[in-house]
Coordinates of C-alpha atoms and ligand atoms in Angstrom, one line a residue:
X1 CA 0.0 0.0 0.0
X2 CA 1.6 3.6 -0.9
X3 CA -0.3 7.0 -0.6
X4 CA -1.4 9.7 -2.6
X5 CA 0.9 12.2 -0.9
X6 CA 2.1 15.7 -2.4
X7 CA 4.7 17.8 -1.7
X8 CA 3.2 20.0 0.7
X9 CA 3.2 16.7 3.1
X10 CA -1.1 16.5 2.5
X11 CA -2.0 13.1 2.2
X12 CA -5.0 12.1 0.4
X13 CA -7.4 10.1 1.4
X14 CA -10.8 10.9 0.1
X15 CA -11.8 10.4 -3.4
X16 CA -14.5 12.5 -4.9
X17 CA -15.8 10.5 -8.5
X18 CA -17.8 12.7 -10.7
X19 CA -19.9 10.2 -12.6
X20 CA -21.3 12.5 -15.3
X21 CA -21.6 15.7 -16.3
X22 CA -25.0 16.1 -17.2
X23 CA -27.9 17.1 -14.7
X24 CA -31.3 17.8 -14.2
X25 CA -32.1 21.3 -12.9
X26 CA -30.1 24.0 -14.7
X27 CA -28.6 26.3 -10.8
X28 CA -28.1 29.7 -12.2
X29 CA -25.1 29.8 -10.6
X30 CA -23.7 26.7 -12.3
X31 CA -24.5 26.7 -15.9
X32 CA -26.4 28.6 -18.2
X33 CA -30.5 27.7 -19.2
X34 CA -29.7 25.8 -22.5
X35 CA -27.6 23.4 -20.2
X36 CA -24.0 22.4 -21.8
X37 CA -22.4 20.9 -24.7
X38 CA -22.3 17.5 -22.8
X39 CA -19.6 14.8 -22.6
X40 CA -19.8 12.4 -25.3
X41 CA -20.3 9.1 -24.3
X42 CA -17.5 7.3 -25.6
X43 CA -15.1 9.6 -23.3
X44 CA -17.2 8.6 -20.6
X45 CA -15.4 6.1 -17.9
X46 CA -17.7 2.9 -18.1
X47 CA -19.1 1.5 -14.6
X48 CA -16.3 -1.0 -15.1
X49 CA -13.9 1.5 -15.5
X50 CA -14.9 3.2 -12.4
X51 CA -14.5 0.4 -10.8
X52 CA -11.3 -0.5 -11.5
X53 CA -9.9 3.3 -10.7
X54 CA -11.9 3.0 -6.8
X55 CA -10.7 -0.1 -6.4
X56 CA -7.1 0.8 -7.5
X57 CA -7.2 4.1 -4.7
X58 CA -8.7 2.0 -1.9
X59 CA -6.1 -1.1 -2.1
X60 CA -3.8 0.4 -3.3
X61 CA -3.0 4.2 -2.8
X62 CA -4.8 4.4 0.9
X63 CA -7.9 6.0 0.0
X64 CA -11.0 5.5 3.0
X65 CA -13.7 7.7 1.7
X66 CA -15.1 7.7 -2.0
X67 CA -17.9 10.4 -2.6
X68 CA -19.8 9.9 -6.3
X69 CA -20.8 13.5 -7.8
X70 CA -21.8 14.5 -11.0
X71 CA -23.4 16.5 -12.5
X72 CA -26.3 14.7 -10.9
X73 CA -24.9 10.9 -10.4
X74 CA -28.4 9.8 -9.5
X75 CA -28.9 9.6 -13.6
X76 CA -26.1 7.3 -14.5
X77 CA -27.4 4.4 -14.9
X78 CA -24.8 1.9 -13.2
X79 CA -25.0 4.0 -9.8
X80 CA -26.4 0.7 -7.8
X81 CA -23.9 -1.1 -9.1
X82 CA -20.8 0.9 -8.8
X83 CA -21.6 1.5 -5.3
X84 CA -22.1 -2.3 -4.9
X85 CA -18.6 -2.8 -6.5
X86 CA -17.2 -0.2 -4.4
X87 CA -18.9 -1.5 -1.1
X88 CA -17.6 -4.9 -1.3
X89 CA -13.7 -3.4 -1.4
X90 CA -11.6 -4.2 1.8
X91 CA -10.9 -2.1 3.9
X92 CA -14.5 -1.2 3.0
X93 CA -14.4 3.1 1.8
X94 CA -17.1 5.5 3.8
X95 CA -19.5 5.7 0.5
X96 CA -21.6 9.4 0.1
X97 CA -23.4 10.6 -2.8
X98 CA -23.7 14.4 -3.4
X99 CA -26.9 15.0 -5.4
X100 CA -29.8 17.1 -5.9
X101 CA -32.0 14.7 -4.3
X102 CA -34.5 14.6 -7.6
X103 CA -35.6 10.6 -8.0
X104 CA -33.7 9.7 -4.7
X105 CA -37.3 9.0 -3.3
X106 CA -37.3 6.2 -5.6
X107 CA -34.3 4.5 -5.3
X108 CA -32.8 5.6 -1.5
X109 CA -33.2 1.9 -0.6
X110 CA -31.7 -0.3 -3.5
X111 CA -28.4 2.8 -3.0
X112 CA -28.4 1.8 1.2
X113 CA -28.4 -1.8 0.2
X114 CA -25.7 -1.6 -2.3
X115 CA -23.4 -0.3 0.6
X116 CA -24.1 3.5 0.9
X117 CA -23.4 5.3 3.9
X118 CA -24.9 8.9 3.7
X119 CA -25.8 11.5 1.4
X120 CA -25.1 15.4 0.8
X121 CA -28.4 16.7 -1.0
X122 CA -28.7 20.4 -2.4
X123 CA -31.3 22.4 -1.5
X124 CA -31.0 26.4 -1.0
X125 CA -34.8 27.8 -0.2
X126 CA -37.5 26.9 0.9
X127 CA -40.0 28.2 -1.9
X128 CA -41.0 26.4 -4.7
X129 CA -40.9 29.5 -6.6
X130 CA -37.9 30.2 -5.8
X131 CA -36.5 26.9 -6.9
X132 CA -37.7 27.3 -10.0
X133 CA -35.8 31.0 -10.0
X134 CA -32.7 29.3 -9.0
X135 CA -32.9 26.1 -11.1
X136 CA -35.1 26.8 -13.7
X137 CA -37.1 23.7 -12.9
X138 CA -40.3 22.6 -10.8
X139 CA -38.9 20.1 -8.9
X140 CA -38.9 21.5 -5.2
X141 CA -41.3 18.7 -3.6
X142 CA -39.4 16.2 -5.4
X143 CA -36.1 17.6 -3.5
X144 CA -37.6 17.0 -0.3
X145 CA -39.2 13.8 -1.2
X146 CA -36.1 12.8 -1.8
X147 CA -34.3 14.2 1.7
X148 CA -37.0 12.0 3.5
X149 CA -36.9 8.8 1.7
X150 CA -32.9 9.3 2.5
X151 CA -33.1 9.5 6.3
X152 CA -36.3 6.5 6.2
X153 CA -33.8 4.3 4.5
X154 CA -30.8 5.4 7.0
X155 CA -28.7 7.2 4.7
X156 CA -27.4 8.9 7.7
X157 CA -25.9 11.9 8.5
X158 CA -28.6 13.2 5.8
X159 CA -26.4 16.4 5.5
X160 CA -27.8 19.7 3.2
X161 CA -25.4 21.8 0.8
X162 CA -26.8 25.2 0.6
X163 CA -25.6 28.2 -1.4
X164 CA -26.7 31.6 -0.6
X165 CA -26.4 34.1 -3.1
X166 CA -26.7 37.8 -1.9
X167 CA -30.6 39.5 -2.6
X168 CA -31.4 36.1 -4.4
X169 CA -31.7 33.6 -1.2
X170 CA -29.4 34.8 1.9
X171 CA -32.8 35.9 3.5
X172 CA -33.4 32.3 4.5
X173 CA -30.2 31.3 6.1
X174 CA -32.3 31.1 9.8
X175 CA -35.2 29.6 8.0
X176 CA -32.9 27.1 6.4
X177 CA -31.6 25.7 9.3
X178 CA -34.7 25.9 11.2
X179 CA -35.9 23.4 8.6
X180 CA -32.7 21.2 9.1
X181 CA -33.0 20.9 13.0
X182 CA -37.0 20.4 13.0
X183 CA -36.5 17.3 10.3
X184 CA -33.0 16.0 11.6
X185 CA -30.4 16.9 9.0
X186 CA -27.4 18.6 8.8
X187 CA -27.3 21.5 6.9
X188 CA -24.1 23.1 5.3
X189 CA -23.2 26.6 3.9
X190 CA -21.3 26.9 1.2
X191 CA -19.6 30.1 -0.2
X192 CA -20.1 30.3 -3.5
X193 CA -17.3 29.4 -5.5
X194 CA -15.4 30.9 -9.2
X195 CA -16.7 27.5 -10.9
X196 CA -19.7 28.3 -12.8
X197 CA -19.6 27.6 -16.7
X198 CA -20.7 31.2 -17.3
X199 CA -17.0 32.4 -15.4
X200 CA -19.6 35.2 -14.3
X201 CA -18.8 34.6 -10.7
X202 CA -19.0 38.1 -8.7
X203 CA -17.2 38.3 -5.2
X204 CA -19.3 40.9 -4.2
X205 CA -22.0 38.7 -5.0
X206 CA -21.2 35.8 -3.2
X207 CA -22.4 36.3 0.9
X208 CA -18.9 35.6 3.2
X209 CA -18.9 32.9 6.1
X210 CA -19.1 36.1 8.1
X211 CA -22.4 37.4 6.8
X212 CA -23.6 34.0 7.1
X213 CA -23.0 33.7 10.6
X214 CA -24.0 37.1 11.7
X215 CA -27.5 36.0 9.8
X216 CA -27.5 32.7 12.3
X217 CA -27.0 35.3 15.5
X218 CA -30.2 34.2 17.1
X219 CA -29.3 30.6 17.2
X220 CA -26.7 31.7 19.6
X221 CA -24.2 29.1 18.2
X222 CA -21.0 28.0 20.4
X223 CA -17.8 26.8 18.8
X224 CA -17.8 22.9 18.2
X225 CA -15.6 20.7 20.7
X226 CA -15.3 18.2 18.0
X227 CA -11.9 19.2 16.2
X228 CA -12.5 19.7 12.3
X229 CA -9.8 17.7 10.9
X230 CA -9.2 17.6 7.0
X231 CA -13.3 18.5 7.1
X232 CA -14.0 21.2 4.6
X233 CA -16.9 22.4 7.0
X234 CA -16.0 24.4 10.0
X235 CA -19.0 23.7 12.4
X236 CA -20.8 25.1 15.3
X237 CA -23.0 23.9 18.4
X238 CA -26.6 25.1 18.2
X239 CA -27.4 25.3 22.2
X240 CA -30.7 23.7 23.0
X241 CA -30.8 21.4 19.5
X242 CA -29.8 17.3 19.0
X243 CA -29.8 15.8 15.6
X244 CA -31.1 12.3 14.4
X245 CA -28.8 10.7 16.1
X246 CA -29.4 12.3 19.5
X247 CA -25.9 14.4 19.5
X248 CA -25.4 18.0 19.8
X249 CA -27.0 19.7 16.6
X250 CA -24.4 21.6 14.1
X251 CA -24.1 23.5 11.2
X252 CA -21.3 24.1 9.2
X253 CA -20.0 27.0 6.7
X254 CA -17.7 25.7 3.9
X255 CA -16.0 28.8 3.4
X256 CA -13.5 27.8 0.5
X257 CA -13.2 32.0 -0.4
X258 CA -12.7 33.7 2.7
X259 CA -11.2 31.1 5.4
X260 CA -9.3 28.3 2.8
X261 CA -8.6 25.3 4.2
X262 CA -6.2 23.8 1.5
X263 CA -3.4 23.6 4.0
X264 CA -5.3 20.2 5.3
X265 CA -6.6 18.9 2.5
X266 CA -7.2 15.1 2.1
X267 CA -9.3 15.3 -1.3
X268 CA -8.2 13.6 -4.5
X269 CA -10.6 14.0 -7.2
X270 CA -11.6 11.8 -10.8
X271 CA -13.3 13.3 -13.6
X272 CA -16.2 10.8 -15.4
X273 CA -13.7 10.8 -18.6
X274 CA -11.3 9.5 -16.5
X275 CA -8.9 12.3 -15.5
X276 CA -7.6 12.8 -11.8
X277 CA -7.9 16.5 -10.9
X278 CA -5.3 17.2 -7.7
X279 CA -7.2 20.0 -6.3
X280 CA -11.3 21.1 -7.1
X281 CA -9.4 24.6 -8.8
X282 CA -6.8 22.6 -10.7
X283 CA -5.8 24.1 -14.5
X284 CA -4.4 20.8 -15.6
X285 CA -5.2 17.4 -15.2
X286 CA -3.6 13.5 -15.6
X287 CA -5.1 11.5 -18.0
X288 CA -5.6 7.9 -16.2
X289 CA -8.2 6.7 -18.9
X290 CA -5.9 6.7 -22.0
X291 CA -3.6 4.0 -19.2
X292 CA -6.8 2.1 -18.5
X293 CA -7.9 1.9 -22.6
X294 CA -4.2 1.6 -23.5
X295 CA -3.8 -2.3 -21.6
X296 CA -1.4 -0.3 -18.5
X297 CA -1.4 -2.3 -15.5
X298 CA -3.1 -1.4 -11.7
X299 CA 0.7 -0.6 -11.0
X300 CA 1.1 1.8 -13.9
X301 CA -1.9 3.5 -13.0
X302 CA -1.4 3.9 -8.9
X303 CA 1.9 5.1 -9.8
X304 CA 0.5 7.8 -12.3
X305 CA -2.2 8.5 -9.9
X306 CA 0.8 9.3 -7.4
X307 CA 2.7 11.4 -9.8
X308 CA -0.7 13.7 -10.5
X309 CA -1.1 14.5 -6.4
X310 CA 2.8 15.3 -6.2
X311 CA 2.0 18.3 -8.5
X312 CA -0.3 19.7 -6.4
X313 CA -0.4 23.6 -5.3
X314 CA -0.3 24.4 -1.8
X315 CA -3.9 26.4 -2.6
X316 CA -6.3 27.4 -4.7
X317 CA -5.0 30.5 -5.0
X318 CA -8.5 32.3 -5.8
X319 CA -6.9 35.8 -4.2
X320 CA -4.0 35.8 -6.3
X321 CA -4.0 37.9 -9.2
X322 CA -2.7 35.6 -11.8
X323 CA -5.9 33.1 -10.7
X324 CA -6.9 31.5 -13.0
X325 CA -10.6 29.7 -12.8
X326 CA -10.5 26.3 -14.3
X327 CA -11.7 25.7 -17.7
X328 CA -13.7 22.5 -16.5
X329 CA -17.0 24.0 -15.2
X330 CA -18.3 22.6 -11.6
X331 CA -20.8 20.5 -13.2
X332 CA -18.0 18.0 -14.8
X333 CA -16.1 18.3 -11.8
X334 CA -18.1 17.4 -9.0
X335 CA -18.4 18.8 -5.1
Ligands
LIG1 S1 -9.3 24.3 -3.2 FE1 -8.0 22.5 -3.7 S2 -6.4 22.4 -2.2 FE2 -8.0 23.8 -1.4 S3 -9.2 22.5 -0.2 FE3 -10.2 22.5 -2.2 S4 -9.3 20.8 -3.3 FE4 -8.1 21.2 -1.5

């Protein structure tokens, strides 16, 4: 067993697999209405593919936690199964699913069987009007169909991503995590980040982990006890709240703008074509599926996968001047 270390002395450990590129809704702060010129799918990584690369991390390059993104993952087709493949691996990964909870309702169950953990579902109001402002769809009802049917089948932590985007939706931040604590789930703010396909993304727009908190003041929250680790969320106690699980309620602010946390970060990430991405605002990328389609063996991948995390920056480098935002939008990234 070696590790995906980089220079920096960061060792990573948790593998975020974007399974597509497509989605459902169309966020206005991710891509534009007419959706994107989507990945062909012949470049797509096959569920076999997939396979082989998760596997490869976890036995072979130390990786504990594998999180399947998209785009939306919950419409590739093989989902079930790659989390079935990945579930059976020893040591066994942690296995999350970021999605935006549309059609989880209908399959929450057949994803806890196949060896899923938890889930990270998006959701940033509370009005169906709203969400169709924000996403361009009708699907609000189907969102929190899908949140329920997620804690029912004990996909646990049920944790919610939310985005706030100034005089769009940062008036519901208490509301927000109101709704969290009365149904049991964690919910997570996230400053916005320079990812969008549009490259329209305004600082001045995007509301700061400060504003955030002050907009939480009545909740009174205390500093957590629980030390944050390589966790991209810093979190706070909410006094006077539990969770699902009967612990002290949190919430947490991922504040990758204003308070970076790259000097701990554990996260390796794979593209669905098959590329390995050393950080989320990485300009270049390793090409591992040209090794998998050209015959290379597991130890000529693990050993390019190693040489891809070496590179890595020390940080994203978003308040440098010569940043440069990534020419692979969020949506074929992955969170
Ligand atoms: S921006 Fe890059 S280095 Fe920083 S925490 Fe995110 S993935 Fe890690």
């Amino acid at each position: 067993m070696t590790v995906l270390a980089d220079r920096f002395g960061r060792i990573a450990t948790d593998l975020r697999v974007s399974l597509t590129d497509r989605c459902n809704l169309r966020c206005t702060y991710c891509m534009p209405a007419e959706g994107l010129a989507w990945m062909p799918q012949p470049e797509q990584l096959t569920d076999d593919e997939v396979s082989r690369l998760v596997r490869i991390a976890v036995e072979q390059l130390g990786v504990t936690e594998v999180r399947f993104t998209g785009g939306e993952p919950l419409i590739r087709r093989g989902l079930v199964g790659i989390i079935a493949a990945a579930a059976k691996l020893t040591p066994k990964p942690k296995l999350s699913v970021t999605s935006n909870g549309i059609g989880l309702d209908r399959i929450a169950i057949s994803l806890k069987e196949a060896g899923l953990d938890r889930v990270n579902v998006s959701l940033d109001t509370l009005d169906p009007a709203r969400f169709h402002t924000l996403t361009r769809r009708d699907r609000h009802s189907d969102v929190l169909a899908g949140l329920r049917a997620a804690a029912e089948a004990g996909l646990t932590p049920v944790k919610i991503n939310t985005v706030l985007m100034r005089g769009v939706n940062d008036d519901e931040a208490p509301a927000l995590l109101r709704f969290a604590l009365d149904h049991g789930y964690q919910l997570r703010f996230i400053e916005q980040m320079p990812l969008d396909a549009q490259h329209q993304w305004d600082r001045h727009v995007m509301v700061t982990a400060e504003e955030i908190l002050a907009a939480l003041e009545p909740f009174a929250l205390q500093p957590d006890d629980v030390s944050r680790g390589t966790a991209p969320a810093e979190t706070w106690l909410i006094p006077g709240y539990t969770d699902a699980a009967g612990q002290p309620a949190r919430v947490g602010v991922i504040a990758s703008v204003t308070r970076p946390f790259c000097g701990d970060c554990d996260r390796t990430r794979l593209t669905a074509d098959g590329q390995v991405r050393n950080c989320l605002f990485a300009t270049d990328e390793s090409d591992l599926r040209k090794l998998l389609r050209g015959g290379a063996t597991d130890d000529r991948i693990a050993e390019a996968w190693r040489a891809a995390m070496w590179g890595k920056r020390a940080g994203h480098g978003i308040d440098d001047p010569t940043f440069l935002q990534p020419a692979r939008p969020m949506s074929a990234i992955g969170g």
